[in-house]
Coordinates of C-alpha atoms in Angstrom, one line a residue:
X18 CA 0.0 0.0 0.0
X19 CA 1.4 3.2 -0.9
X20 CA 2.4 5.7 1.9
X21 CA 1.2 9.1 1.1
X22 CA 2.3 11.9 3.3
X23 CA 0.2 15.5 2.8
X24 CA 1.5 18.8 4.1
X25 CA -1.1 21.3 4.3
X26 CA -4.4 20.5 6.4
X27 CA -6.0 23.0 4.5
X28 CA -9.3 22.7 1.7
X29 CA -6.7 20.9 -1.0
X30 CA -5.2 19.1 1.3
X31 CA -8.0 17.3 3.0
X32 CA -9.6 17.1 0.1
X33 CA -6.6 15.0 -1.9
X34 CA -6.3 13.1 1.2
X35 CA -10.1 12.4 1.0
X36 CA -9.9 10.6 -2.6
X37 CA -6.3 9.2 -1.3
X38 CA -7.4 7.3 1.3
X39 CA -10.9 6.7 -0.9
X40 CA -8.8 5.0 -3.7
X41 CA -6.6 2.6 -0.9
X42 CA -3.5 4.4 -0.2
X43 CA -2.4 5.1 3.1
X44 CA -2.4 8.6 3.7
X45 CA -0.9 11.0 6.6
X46 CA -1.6 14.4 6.6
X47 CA 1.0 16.8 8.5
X48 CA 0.2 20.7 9.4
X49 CA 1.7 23.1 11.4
X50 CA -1.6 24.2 13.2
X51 CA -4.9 22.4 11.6
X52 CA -7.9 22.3 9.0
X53 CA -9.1 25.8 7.7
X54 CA -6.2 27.5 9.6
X55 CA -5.4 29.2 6.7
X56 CA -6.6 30.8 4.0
X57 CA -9.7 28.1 3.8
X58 CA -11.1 29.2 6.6
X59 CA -11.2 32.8 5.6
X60 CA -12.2 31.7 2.2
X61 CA -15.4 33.5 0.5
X62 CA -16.3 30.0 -0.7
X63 CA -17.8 30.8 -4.6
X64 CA -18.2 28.0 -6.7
X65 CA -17.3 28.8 -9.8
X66 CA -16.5 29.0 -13.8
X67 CA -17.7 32.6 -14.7
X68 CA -14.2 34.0 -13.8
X69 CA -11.6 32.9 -15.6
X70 CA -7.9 33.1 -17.5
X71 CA -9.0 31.1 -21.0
X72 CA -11.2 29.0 -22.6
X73 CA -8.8 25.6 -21.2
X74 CA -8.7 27.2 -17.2
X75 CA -12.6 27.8 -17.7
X76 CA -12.6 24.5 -18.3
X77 CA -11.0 22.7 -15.7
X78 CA -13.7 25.6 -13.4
X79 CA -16.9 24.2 -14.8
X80 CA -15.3 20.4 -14.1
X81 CA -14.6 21.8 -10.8
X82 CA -18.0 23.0 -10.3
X83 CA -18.8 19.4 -12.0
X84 CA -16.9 17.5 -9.3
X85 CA -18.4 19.5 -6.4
X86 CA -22.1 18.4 -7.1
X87 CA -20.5 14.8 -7.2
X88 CA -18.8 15.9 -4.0
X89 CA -21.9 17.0 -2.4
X90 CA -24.3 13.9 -3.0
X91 CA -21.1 12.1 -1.4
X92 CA -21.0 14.1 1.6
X93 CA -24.9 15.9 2.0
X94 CA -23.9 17.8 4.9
X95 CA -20.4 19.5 3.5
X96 CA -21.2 23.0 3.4
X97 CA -22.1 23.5 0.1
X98 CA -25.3 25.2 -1.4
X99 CA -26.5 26.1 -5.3
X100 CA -27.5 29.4 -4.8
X101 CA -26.9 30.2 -8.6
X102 CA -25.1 33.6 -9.0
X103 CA -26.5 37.1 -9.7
X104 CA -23.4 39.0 -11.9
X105 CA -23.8 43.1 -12.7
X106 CA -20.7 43.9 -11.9
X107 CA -20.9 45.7 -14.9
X108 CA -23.5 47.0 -17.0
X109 CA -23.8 47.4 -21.6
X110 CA -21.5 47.0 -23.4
X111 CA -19.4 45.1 -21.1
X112 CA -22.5 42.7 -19.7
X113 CA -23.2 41.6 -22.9
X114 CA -19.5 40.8 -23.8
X115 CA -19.4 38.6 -20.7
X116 CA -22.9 36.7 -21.5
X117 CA -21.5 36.6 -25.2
X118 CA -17.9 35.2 -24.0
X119 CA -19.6 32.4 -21.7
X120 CA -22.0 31.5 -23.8
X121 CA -19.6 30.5 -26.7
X122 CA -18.3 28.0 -24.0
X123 CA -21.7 26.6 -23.3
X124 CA -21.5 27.8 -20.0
X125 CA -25.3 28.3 -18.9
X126 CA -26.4 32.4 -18.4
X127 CA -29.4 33.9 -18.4
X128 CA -29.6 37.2 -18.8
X129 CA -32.2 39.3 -16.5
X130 CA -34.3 42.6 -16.4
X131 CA -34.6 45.2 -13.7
X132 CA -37.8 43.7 -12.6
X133 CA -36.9 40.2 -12.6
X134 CA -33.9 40.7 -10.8
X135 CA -36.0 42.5 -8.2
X136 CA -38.4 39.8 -7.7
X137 CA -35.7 37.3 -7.0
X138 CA -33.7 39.5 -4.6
X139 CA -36.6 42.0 -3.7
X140 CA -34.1 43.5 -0.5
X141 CA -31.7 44.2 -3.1
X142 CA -30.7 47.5 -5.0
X143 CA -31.8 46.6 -8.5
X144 CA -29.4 47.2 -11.3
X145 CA -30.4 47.4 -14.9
X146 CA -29.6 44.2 -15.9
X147 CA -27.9 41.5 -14.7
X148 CA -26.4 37.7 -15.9
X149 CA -28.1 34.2 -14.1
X150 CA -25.4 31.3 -13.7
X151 CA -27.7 28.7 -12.8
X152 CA -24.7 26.1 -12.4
X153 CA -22.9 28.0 -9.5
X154 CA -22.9 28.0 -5.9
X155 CA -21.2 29.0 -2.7
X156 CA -18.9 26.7 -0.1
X157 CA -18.8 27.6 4.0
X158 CA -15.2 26.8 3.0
X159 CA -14.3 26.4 6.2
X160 CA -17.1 23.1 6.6
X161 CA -15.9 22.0 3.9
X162 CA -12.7 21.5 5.3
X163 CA -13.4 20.2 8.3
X164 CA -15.8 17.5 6.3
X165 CA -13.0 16.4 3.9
X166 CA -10.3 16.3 6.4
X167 CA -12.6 13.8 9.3
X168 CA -13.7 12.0 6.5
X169 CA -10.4 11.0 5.2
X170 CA -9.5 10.4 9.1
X171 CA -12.7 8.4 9.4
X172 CA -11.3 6.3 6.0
X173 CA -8.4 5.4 7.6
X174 CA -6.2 8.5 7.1
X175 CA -4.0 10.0 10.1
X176 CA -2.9 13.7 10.8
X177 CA 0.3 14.9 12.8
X178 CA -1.0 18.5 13.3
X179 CA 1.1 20.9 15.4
X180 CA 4.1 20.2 13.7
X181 CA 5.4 22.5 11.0
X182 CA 7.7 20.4 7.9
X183 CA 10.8 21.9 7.1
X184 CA 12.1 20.3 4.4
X185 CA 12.4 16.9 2.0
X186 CA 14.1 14.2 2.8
X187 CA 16.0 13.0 -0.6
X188 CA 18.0 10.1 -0.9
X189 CA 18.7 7.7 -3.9
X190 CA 17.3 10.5 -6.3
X191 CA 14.2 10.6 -5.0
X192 CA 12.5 12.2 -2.1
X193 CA 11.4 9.8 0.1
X194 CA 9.8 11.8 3.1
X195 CA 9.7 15.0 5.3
X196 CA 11.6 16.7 7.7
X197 CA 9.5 18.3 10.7
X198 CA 10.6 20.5 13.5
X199 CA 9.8 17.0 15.7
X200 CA 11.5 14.6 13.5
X201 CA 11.3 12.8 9.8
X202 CA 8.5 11.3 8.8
X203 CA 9.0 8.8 5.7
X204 CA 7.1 8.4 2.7
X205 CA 6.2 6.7 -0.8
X206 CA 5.0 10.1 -1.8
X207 CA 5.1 13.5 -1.0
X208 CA 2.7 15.6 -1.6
X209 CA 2.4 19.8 -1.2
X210 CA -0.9 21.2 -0.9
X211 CA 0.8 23.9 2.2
X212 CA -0.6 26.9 0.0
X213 CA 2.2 30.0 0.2
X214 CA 4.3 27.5 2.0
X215 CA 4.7 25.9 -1.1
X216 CA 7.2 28.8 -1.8
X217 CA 9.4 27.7 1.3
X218 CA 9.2 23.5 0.2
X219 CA 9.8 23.5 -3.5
X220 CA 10.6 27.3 -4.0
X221 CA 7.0 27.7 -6.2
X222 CA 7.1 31.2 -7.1
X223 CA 4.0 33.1 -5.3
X224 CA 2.5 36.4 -5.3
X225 CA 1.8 38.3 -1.9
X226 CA -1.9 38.3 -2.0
X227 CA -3.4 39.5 1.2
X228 CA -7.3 39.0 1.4
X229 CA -9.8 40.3 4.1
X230 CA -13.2 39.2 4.6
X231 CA -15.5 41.1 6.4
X232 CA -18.8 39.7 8.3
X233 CA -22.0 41.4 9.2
X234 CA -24.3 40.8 12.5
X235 CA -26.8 38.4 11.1
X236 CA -29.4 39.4 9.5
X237 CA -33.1 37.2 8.7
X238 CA -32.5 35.8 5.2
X239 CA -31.9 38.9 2.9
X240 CA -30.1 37.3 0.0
X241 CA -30.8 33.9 -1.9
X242 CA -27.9 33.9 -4.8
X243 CA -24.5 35.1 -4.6
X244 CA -24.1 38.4 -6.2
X245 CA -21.1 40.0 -8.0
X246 CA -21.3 43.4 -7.8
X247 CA -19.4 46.9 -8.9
X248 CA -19.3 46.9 -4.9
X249 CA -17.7 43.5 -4.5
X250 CA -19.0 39.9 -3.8
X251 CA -21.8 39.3 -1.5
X252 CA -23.3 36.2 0.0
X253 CA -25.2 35.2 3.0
X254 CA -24.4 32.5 5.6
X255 CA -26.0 29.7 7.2
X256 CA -25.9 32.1 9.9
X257 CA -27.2 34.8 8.5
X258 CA -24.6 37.3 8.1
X259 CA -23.6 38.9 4.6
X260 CA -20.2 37.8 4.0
X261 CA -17.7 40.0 1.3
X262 CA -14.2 40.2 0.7
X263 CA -13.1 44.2 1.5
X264 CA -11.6 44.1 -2.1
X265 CA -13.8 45.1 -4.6
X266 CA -13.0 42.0 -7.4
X267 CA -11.0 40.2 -5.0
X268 CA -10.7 37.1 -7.9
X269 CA -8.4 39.2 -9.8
X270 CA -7.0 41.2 -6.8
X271 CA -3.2 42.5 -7.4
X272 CA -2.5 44.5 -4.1
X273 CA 0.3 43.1 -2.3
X274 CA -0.2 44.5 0.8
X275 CA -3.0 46.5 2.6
X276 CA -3.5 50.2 2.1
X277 CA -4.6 50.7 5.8
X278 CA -5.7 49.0 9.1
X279 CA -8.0 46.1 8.6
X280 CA -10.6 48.0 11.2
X281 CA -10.6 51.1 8.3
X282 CA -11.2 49.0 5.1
X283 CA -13.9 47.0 6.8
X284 CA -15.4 50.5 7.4
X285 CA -15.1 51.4 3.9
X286 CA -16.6 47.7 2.9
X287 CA -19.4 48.5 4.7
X288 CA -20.5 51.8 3.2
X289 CA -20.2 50.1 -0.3
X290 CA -22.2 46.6 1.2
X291 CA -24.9 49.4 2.3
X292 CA -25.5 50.4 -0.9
X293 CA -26.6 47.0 -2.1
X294 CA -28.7 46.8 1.1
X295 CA -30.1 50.1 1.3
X296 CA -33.2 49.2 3.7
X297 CA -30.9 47.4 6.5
X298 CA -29.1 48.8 8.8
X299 CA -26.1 46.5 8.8
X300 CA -23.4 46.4 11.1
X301 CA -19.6 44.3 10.3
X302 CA -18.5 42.3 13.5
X303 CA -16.0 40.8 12.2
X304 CA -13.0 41.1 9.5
X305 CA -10.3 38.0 8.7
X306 CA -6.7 38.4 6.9
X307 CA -5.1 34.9 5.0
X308 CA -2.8 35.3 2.5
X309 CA -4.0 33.6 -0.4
X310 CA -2.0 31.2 -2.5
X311 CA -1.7 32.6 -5.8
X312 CA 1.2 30.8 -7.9
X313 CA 3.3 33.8 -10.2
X314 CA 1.1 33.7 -12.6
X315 CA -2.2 33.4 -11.2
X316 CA -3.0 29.7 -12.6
X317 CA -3.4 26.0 -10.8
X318 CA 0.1 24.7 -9.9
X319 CA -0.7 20.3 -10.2
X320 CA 1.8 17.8 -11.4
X321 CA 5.2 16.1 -10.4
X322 CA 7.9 18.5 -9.2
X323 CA 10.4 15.9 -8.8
X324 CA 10.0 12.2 -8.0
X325 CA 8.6 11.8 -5.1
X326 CA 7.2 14.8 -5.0
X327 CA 3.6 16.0 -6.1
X328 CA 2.4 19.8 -6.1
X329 CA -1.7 20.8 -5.7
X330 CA -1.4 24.5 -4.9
X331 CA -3.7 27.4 -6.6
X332 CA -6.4 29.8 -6.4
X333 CA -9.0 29.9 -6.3
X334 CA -9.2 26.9 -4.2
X335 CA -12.8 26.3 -3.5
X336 CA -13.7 25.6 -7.1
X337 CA -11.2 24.0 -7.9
X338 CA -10.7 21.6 -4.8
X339 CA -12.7 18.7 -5.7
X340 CA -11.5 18.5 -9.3
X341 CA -8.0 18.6 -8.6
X342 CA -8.3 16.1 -5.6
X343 CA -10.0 13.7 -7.8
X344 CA -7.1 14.1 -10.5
X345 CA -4.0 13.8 -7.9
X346 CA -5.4 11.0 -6.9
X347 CA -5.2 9.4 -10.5
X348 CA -2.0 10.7 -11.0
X349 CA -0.4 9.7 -7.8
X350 CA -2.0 6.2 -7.5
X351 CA -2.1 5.5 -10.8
X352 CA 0.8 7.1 -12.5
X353 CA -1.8 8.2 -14.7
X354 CA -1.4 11.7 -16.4
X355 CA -4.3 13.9 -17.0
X356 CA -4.1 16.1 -20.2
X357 CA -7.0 18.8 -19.1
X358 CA -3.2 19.4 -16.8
X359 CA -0.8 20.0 -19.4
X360 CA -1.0 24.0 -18.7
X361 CA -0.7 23.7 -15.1
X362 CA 2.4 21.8 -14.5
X363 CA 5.3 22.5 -12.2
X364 CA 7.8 22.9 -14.7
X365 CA 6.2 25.6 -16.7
X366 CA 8.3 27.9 -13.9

């Protein structure tokens, strides 16, 4: 049975372990600190093919968004909804280039009036028009974790948590383990899903990409879809609080670093979430910072690094966790390559 050692308890992570374990390998996952430590539990969770590099990354998005629902039946109670999405981010000329764009790619959108929109999301500032993506939803990405990462336990996986892994263990050629700040651990495979720690492991270029997201006091149910909007992205929890990232078009965020304290863009947030809400008084109680892992240039890093040694790192994360556990696991198990990968490989830096 092959020994398959994980860094990074994170969404990836457990989720790799997940269909590891699932297809009979024997799996230990090792973190520094835990599930949803990281950036997954700070993640805003949107499930997703409607934002995306090219036609071959929108792709592997709309399998991810295909895996998910396969996820889901698997595990009812993992976090995941299909709220469909509500885009307007912008209006025109621009609106009906991104209906056009996705709908060349089969992607389902419906496009909708001022009224329509209104009577699906009557507490809503209506815009002109706006696009449907029936096929989307939104993660509590920080369930979803947690859900992956016990059921691969509950499979037969184990975790080492507290201990952070400091290097690779090579010998013959080949890395056959990892080096932790309590002692080696030994393995068939090794494989990195440790997000921007991935720079530190196998020297993956990142960008800095800090993200805040800010929460509201709850509110009774105020929102059924997600919503992109020239304000940012907006969706409501299982708790009722409206959830947004402090960046307006955080997806394609560049900022490397934060323009002031994270107390004073939650502020700012606010006034532009009250907008959309304009008859709620709402209220933020509570703003996160993760870095996310972005690889240099902005796409999936999955593939062979070296022998022994198998990379799953990228953003965004959510969508694309379920697709690229379900692949790893091919490839590592079975030493069978996956073409949809050929653009995200390793050696491409």
């Amino acid at each position: 049975m092959k020994h398959v050692v994980i860094v990074g308890a994170g969404l990836i992570g457990s989720a790799v372990a997940y269909r590891l374990v699932h297809a009979g390998a024997r799996v230990t996952i090792v973190d520094r600190a835990g599930p949803a430590a990281g950036a997954s539990g700070t993640s805003f969770g949107w499930i997703n093919a409607s934002f995306y590099a090219d036609a071959a990354h929108h792709r592997l998005r709309a399998a991810g968004i295909a895996a998910h629902r396969a996820l889901h039946a698997e595990l009812p109670g993992c976090g995941i909804t299909w709220q469909r999405t509500l885009w307007y981010e912008a209006q025109d000329d621009a609106l009906d280039q991104m209906a056009g764009d996705l709908a060349a790619l089969d992607y389902p959108v419906l496009r909708i009036d001022r009224d329509a929109f209104a009577a699906l999301e009557p507490d809503v500032a209506a815009p002109d028009a706006a696009l449907c993506f029936a096929a989307e939803g939104v993660a509590d990405a920080s369930t979803l974790n947690h859900t992956l990462f016990h059921a691969a336990l509950g499979l037969g996986a184990r975790a080492v948590l507290g201990c952070a892994v400091t290097g690779l263990i090579r010998a013959g050629g080949q890395v056959s383990g990892v080096e932790t700040d309590q002692g080696a651990i030994a393995a068939d495979e090794v494989v990195i899903a440790a997000g921007v720690g991935a720079a530190d492991l196998i020297g993956l270029p990142m960008l800095r990409r800090p993200g805040l997201l800010m929460k509201t006091k709850a509110l009774p149910p105020v929102l059924a879809h997600v919503l992109v909007t020239p304000e940012g992205e907006i969706k409501q929890d299982a708790d009722g609080r409206l959830v947004m990232p402090t960046t307006v078009g955080h997806q394609a965020d560049k900022a490397e670093g934060l323009t002031e304290a994270p107390d004073r863009i939650a502020d700012a947030a606010l006034i532009r979430l009250q907008r959309v809400f304009p008859h709620h008084d709402l209220q933020w109680t509570e703003v996160a910072l993760a870095y996310r892992p972005v690889p240099q240039d902005g796409l999936p890093v999955i593939g062979a690094v070296e022998p022994g040694v198998y990379a799953c790192v990228m953003h965004s994360g959510v969508t694309l966790a379920a697709i690229a556990a379900q692949y790893a696991a091919q490839e590592v198990l079975a030493g069978q390559l996956v073409n949809t990968l050929g653009p995200y490989r390793p050696g491409r830096f």
